[in-house]
Coordinates of C-alpha atoms in Angstrom, one line a residue:
X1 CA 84.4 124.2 56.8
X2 CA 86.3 127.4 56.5
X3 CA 89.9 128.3 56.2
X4 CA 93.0 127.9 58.6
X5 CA 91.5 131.2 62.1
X6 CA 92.4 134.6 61.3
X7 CA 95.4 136.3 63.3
X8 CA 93.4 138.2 65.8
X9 CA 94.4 141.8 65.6
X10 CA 92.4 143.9 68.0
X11 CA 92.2 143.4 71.9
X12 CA 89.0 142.2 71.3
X13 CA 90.6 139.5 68.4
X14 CA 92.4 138.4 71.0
X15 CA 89.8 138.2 73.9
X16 CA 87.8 136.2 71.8
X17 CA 90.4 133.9 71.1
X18 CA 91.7 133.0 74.9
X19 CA 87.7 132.8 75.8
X20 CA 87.1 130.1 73.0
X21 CA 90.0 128.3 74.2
X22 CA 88.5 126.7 76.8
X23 CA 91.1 128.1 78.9
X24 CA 92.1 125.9 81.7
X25 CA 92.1 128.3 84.1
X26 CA 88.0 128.7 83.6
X27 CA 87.6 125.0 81.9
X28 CA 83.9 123.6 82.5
X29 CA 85.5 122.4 86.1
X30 CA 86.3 125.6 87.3
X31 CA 83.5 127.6 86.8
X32 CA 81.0 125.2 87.6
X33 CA 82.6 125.6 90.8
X34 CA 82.5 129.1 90.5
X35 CA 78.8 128.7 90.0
X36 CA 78.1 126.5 92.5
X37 CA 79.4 128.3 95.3
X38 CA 77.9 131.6 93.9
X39 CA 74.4 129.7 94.2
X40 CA 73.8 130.0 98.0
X41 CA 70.6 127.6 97.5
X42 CA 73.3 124.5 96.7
X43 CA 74.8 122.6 99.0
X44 CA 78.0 121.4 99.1
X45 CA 76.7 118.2 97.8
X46 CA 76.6 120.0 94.7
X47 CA 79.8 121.0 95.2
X48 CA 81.1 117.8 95.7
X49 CA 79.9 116.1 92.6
X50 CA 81.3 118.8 90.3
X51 CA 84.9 118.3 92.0
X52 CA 84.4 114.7 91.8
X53 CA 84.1 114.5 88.4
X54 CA 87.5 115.5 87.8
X55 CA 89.9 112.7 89.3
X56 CA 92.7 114.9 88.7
X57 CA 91.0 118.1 90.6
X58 CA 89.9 115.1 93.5
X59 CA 93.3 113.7 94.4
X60 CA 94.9 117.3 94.4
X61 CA 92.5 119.6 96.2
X62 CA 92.5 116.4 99.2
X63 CA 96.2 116.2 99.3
X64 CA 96.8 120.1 99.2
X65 CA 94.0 120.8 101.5
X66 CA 95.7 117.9 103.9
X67 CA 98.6 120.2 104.3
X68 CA 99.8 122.3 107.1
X69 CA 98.6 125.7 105.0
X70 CA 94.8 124.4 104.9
X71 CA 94.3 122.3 107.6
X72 CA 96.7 123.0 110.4
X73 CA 94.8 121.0 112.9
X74 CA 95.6 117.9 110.6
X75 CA 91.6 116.7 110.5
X76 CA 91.3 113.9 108.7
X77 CA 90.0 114.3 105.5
X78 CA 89.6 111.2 102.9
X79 CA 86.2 112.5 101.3
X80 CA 85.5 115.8 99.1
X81 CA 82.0 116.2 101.5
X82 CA 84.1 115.7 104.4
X83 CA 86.9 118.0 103.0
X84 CA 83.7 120.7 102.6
X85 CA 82.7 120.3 105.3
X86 CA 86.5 120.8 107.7
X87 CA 87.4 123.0 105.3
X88 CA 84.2 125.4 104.4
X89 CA 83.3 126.2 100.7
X90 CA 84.9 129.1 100.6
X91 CA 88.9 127.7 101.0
X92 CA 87.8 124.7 98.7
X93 CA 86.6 127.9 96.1
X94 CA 90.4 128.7 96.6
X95 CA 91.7 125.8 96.5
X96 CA 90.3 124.4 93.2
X97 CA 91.1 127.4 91.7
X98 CA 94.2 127.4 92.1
X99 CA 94.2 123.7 90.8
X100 CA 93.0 124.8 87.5
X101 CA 96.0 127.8 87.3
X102 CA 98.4 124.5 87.7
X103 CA 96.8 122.6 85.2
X104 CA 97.1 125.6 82.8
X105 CA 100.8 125.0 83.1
X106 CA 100.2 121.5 81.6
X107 CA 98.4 122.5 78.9
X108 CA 101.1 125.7 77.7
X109 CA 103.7 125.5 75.0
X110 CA 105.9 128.0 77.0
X111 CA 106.4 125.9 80.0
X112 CA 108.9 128.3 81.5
X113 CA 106.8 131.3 81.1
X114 CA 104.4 129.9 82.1
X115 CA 105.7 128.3 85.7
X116 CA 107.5 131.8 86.0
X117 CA 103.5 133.5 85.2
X118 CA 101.7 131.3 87.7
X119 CA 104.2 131.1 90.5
X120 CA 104.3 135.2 90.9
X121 CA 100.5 134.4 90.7
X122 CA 100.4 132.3 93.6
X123 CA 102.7 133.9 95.3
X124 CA 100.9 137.4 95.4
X125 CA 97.2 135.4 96.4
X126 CA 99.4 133.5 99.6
X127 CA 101.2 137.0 100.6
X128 CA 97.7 138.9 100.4
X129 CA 96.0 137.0 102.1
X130 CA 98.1 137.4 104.8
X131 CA 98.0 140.2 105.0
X132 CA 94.1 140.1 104.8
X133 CA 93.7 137.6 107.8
X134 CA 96.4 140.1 109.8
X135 CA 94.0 143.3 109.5
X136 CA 91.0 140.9 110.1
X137 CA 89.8 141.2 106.9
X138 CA 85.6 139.9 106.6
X139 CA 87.1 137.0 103.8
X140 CA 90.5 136.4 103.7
X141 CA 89.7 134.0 100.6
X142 CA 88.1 136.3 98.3
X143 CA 91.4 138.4 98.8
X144 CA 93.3 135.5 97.8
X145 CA 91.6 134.5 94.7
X146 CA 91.2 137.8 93.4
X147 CA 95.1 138.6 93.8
X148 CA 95.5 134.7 91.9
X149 CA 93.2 136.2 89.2
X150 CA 94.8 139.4 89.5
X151 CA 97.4 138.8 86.5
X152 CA 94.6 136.9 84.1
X153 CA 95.5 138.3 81.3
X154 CA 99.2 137.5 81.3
X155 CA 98.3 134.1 82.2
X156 CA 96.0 133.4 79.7
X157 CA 98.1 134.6 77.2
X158 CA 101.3 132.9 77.9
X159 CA 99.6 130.0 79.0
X160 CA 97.4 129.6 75.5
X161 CA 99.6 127.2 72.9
X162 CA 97.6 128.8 69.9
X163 CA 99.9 129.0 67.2
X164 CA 98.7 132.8 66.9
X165 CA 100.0 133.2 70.6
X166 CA 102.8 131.5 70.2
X167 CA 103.9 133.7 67.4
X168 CA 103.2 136.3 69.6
X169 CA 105.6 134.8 72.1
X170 CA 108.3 135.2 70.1
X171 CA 107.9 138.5 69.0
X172 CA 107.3 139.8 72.6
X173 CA 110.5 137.8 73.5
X174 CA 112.3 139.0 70.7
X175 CA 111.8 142.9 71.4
X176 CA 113.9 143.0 74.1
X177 CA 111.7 145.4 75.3
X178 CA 110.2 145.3 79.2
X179 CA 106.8 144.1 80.2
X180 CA 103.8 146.4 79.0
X181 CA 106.2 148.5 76.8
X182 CA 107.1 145.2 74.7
X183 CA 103.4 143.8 74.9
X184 CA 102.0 147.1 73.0
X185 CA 104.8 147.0 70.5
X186 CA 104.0 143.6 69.6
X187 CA 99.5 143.2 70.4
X188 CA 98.8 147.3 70.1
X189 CA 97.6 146.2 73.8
X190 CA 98.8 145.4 77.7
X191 CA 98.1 142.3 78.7
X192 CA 96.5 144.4 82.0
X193 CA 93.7 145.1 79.4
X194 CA 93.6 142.1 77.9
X195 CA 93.0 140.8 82.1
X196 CA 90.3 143.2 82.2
X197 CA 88.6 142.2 79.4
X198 CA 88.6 138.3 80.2
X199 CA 87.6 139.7 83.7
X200 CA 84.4 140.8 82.4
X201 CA 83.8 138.0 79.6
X202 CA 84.0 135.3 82.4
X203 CA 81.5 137.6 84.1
X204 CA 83.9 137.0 87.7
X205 CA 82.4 140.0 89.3
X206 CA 83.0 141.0 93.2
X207 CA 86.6 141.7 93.9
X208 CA 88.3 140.1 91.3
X209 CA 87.0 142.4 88.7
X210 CA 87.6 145.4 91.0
X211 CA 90.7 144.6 91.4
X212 CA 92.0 144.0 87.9
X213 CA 90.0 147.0 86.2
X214 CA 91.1 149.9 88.9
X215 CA 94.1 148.0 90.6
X216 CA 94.5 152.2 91.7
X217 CA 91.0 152.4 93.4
X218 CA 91.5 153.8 97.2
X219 CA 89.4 150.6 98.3
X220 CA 91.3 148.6 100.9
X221 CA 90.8 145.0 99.9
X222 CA 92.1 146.0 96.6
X223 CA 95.2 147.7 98.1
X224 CA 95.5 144.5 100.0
X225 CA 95.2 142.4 97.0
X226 CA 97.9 145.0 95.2
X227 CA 100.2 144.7 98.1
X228 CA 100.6 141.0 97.8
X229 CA 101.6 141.7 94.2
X230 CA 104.3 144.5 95.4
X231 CA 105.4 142.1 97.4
X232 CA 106.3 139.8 95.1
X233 CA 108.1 142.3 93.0
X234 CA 110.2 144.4 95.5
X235 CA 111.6 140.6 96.7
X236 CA 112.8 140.1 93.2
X237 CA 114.7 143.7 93.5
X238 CA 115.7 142.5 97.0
X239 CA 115.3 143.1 100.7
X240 CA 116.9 146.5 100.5
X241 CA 115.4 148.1 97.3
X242 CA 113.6 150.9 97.7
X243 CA 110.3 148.6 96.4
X244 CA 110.7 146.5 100.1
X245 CA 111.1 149.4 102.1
X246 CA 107.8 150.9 100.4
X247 CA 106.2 147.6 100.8
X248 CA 107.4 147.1 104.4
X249 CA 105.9 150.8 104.8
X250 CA 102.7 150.0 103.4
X251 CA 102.3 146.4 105.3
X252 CA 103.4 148.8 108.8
X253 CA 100.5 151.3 108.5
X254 CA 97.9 148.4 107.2
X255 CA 98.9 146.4 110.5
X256 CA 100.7 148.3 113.1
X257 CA 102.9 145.3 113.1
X258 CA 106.4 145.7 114.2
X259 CA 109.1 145.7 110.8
X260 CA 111.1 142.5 112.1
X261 CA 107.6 140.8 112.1
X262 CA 106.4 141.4 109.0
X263 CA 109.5 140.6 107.4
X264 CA 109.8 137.0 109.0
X265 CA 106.0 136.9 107.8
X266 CA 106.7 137.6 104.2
X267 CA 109.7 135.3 104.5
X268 CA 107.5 132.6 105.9
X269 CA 104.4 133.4 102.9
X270 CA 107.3 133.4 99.8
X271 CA 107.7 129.3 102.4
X272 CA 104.5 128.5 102.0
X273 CA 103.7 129.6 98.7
X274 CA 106.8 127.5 97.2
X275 CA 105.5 124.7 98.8
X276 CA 102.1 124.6 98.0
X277 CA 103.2 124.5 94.7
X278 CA 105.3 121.6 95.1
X279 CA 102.1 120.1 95.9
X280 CA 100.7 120.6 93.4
X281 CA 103.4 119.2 91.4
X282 CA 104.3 122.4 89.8
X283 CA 108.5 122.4 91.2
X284 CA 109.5 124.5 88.7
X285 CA 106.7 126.5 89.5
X286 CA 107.7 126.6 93.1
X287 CA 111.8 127.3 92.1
X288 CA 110.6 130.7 90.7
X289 CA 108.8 131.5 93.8
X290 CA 112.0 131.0 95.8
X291 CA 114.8 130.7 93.9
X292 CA 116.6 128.0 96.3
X293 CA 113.6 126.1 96.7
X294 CA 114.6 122.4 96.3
X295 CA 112.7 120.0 94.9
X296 CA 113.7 117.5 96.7
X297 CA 111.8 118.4 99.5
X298 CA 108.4 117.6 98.3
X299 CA 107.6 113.9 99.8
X300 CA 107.4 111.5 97.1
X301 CA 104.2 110.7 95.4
X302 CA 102.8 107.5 97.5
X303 CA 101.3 105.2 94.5
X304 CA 97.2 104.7 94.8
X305 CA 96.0 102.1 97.7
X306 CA 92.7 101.0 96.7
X307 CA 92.2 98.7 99.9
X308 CA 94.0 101.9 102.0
X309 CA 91.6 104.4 100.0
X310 CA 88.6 102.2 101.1
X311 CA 89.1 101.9 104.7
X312 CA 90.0 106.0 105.2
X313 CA 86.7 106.3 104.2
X314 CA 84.8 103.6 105.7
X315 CA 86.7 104.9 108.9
X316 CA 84.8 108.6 108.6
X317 CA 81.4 106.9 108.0
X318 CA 82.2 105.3 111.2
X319 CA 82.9 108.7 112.8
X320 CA 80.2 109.8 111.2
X321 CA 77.5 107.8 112.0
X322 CA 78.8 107.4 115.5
X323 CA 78.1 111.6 116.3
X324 CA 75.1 113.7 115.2
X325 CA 74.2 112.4 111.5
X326 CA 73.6 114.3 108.3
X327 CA 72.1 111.8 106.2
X328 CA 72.9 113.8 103.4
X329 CA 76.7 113.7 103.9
X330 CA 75.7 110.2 105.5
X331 CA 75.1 109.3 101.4
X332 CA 77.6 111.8 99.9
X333 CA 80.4 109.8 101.5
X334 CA 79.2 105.9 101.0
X335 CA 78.8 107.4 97.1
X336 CA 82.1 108.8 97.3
X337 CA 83.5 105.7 98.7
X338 CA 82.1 103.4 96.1
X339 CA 83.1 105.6 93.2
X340 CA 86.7 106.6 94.3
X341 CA 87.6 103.4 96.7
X342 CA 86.2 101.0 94.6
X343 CA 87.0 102.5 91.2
X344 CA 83.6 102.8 89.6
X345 CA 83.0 104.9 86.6
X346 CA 79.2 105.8 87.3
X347 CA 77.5 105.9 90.7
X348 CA 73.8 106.5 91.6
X349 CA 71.6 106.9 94.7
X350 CA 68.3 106.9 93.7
X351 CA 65.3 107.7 96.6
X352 CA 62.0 105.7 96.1
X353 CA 58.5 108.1 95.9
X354 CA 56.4 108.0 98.5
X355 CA 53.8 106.0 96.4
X356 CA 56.7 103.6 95.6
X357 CA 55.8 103.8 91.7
X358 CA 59.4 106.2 91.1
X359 CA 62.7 106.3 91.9
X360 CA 64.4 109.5 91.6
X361 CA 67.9 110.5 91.6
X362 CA 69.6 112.0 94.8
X363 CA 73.3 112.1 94.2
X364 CA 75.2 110.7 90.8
X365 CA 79.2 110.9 90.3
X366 CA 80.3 109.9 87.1
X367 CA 77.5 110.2 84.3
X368 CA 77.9 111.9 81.5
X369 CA 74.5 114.2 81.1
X370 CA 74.0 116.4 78.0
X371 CA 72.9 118.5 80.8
X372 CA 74.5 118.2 84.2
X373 CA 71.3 119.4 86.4
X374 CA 68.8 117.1 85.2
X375 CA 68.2 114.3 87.5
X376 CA 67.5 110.5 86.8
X377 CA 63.9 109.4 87.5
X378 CA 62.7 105.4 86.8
X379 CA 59.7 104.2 86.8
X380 CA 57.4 101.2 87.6
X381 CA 55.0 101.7 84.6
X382 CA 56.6 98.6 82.5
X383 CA 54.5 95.0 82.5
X384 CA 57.4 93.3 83.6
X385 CA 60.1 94.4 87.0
X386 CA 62.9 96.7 85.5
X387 CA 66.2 96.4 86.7
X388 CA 66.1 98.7 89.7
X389 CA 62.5 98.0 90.3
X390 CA 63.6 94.4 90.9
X391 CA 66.5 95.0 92.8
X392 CA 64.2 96.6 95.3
X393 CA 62.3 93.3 95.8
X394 CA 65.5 91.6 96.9
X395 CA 67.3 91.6 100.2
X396 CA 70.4 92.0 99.0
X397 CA 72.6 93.5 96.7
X398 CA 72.5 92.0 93.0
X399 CA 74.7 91.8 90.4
X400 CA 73.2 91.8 86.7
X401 CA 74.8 91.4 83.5
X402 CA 73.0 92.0 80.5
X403 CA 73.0 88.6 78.8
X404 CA 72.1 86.7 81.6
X405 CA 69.1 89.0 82.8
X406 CA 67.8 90.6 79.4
X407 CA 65.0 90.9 80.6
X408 CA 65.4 93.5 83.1
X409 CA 66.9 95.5 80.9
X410 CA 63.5 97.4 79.7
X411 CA 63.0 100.3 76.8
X412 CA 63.6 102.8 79.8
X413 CA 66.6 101.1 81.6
X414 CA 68.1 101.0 78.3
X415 CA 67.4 105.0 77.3
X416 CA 68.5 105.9 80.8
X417 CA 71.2 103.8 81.7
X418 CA 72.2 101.6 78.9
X419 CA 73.2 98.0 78.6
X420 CA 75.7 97.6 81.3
X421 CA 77.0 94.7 83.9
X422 CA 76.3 96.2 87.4
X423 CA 75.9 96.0 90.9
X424 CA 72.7 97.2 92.6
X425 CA 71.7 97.5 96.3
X426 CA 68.9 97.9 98.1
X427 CA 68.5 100.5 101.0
X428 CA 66.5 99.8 103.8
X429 CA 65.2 101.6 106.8
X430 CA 63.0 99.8 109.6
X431 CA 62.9 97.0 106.9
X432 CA 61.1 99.4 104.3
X433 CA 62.7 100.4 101.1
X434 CA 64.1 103.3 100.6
X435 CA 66.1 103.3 98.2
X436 CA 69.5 102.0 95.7
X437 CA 72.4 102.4 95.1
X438 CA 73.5 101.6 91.4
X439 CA 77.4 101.5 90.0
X440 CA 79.2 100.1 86.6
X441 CA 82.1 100.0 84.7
X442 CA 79.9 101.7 82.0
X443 CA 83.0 104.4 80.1
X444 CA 85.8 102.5 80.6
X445 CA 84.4 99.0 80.2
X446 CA 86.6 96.8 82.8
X447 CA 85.2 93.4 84.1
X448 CA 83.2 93.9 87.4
X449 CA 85.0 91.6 90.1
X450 CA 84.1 90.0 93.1
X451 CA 86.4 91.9 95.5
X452 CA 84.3 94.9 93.6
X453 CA 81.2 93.8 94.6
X454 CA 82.2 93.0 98.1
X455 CA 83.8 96.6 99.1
X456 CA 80.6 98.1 97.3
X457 CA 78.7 96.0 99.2
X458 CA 80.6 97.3 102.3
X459 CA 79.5 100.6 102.1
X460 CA 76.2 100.0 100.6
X461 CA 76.0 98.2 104.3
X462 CA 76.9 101.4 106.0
X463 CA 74.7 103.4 104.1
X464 CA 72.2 100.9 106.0
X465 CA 74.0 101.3 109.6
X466 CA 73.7 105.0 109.7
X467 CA 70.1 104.9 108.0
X468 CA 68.9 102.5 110.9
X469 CA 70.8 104.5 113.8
X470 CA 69.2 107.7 112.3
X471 CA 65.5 106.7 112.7
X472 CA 66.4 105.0 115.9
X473 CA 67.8 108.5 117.3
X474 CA 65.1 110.0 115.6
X475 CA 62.2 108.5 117.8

């Protein structure tokens, strides 16, 4: 082991150091996302399962996409798939993003900086993209993450709690010296190249890295995303400074929009913006975005309703299976349901091969893979029936506990799934077998309960429903 980290001392000293971080705003969750949506050949299944494993990034991006900004049809959502699906990949791209920008508060030894970094952040990606869907811009969402991303730099460094940074901190505090001027006194550096930097080390590409490494660039999508940040500024010098009247100008030639209307718009963005972070928890966050934004206005947090939980989503498979089925989302949302609603810690669907001697994975939430793409396969090569391989030869769902049924538990049950009390249920289509569904208790270790089995059991049964009334409508 070597010594306490060297001080980083160069720009790229200090790159290095907010990359290897782990920084929340690009942890593992958010650029798997990133990747995911990048990678046209996956669906949003895909998409799904890498929100999903995050019960944090789940409960948020559901209730923030439930609100007025997101979904102002009010369509009910209780499922990520059917949350992709209302909402399209690209505002669930946003969305999540700006998720892991709160949750980079959380993590921050500067909580105030911080809040104040994030909320002109958010701020500028809600008033820009306004301004994007107002001059019918091709994605108003790309606009809006790129002027989120816009300020990396500052917010990775006053969001890291390195003790290096945090030094740092202090010294840029203490100068008394403005923005950039005080940053090079202190780092030899602006933060604005620190941004562009991380920019290219996170490889984020498109407009995002346009944006931060020629914010000057005569290119309109990055005068739009500059705009929202002017914004932002001349309302902190006030609705008369000369900054508002140059923004106002600006917004005027963009739109053709009459002055009294763009002014009750960016009134009604600087709303929206302050709420949305309410949302997501972050009030101080929201009292720098408008200063006499109360708190008290964000509806208390209702506590979690397993039994409610359960029957939103039993209620879309209903819907579901009663229009034009996807079997796909079909799955996604019985998996969903038995994961989230009933509170299991590892969920499988497994699809049998056509020879019936494999069963291969189809959708997992939950498991733990030293690598996250590669899929489960079991298969019927043991003397003996293996745990799923039996629970295919039943009629209904089982529920095994090691001790009892030890020998199901084969070499290859063990080296796949481990040791674990579970429930297992068959899925049938014109009385054939299909497949399973598998779920356990497995990281946290709780007792499996009979109320557990029965809600599982529940959707398991739907699973069937909408399988049967798929190959019916299908003839």
């Amino acid at each position: 082991m070597g010594g306490p980290q060297k001080a980083p001392e160069t720009l790229d000293d200090w790159t290095e150091l907010l990359r290897a971080q782990e920084m929340p705003i690009f942890s593992n969750t958010a650029h798997s996302i990133y990747a995911a949506l990048d990678d046209r050949k996956k669906g949003a299944m895909e998409l799904a399962t890498v929100i999903l494993q995050d019960p944090n990034l789940t409960a948020k991006v559901l209730k923030v996409g439930s609100s007025p900004y997101y979904n102002p049809s009010k369509q009910k959502m209780s499922t990520v798939s059917r949350a992709i699906v209302v909402l399209g990949a690209e505002i669930i791209r946003e969305l999540t993003l700006a998720c892991s920008f709160f949750e980079a508060i959380l993590s921050s030894s500067d909580k105030n900086r911080a809040n104040r970094e994030i909320a002109k952040a958010l701020h500028a990606a809600v008033q820009a993209k306004n301004i994007a869907l107002t001059v019918g811009d091709v994605s108003p969402e790309e606009v809006f993450v790129a002027a989120l991303l816009h300020n990396l730099g500052h917010v990775a460094f006053w969001c890291s709690s390195d003790p290096h940074s945090k030094k740092a901190h202090a010294a840029i505090e203490k100068t008394g010296l403005d923005g950039a001027e005080a940053e090079k006194k202190i780092l030899g550096f602006s933060l604005r190249d620190l941004g562009k930097k991380l920019s290219k080390s996170w490889s984020l590409g498109g407009l995002i890295e346009e944006a931060i490494a020629k914010p000057d660039s005569a290119d309109k999508r990055v005068q739009l995303v500059k705009l929202g940040h002017e914004i932002c500024q001349a309302l902190q010098a006030g609705p008369d400074s000369p900054q508002m009247i140059a923004c106002l100008a600006k917004f005027n030639e963009l739109s053709r929009l009459p002055l009294p209307e763009i002014q009750a718009r960016i009134e009604k963005n600087t709303e929206e913006a302050a709420l949305i972070a309410r949302q997501f928890g972050a009030d101080d966050a929201s009292r720098f975005i408008k200063n006499d934004a109360v708190a008290e206005d964000a509806p208390a947090e209702e506590p979690f309703d397993k039994k409610k939980l359960q029957f939103q989503i039993l209620q879309d498979i209903s819907s579901h299976i009663s229009g034009q089925i996807n079997l796909n989302q079909l799955f996604e949302m019985v998996l969903e349901g038995i994961h989230r609603g009933v509170e299991m810690d590892r969920t499988l669907f497994m699809l049998l091969s056509p020879d019936k001697q494999a069963l291969n994975e189809k959708f997992s939430l939950g498991w733990r893979k030293p690598v996250p793409e590669q899929k489960l396969r079991i298969l019927n090569s043991e003397n003996s029936a293996n745990l799923f391989f039996n629970a295919l030869r039943q009629t209904e769902g089982v529920w095994q506990f090691p001790d009892q049924h030890s020998a199901l538990y084969t070499p290859q049950i063990v080296q796949h799934i481990g040791r674990h009390e579970c429930f297992i249920f068959p899925i049938r289509a014109e009385n054939k077998v299909v497949g399973l569904i598998y779920c356990d208790h497995s990281i946290h270790g709780l007792p499996l309960t009979r109320d557990d089995f029965i809600a599982a059991n529940h959707f398991a049964k739907q699973a069937h429903i909408g399988l049967t009334l798929y190959c019916m409508k299908s003839h």
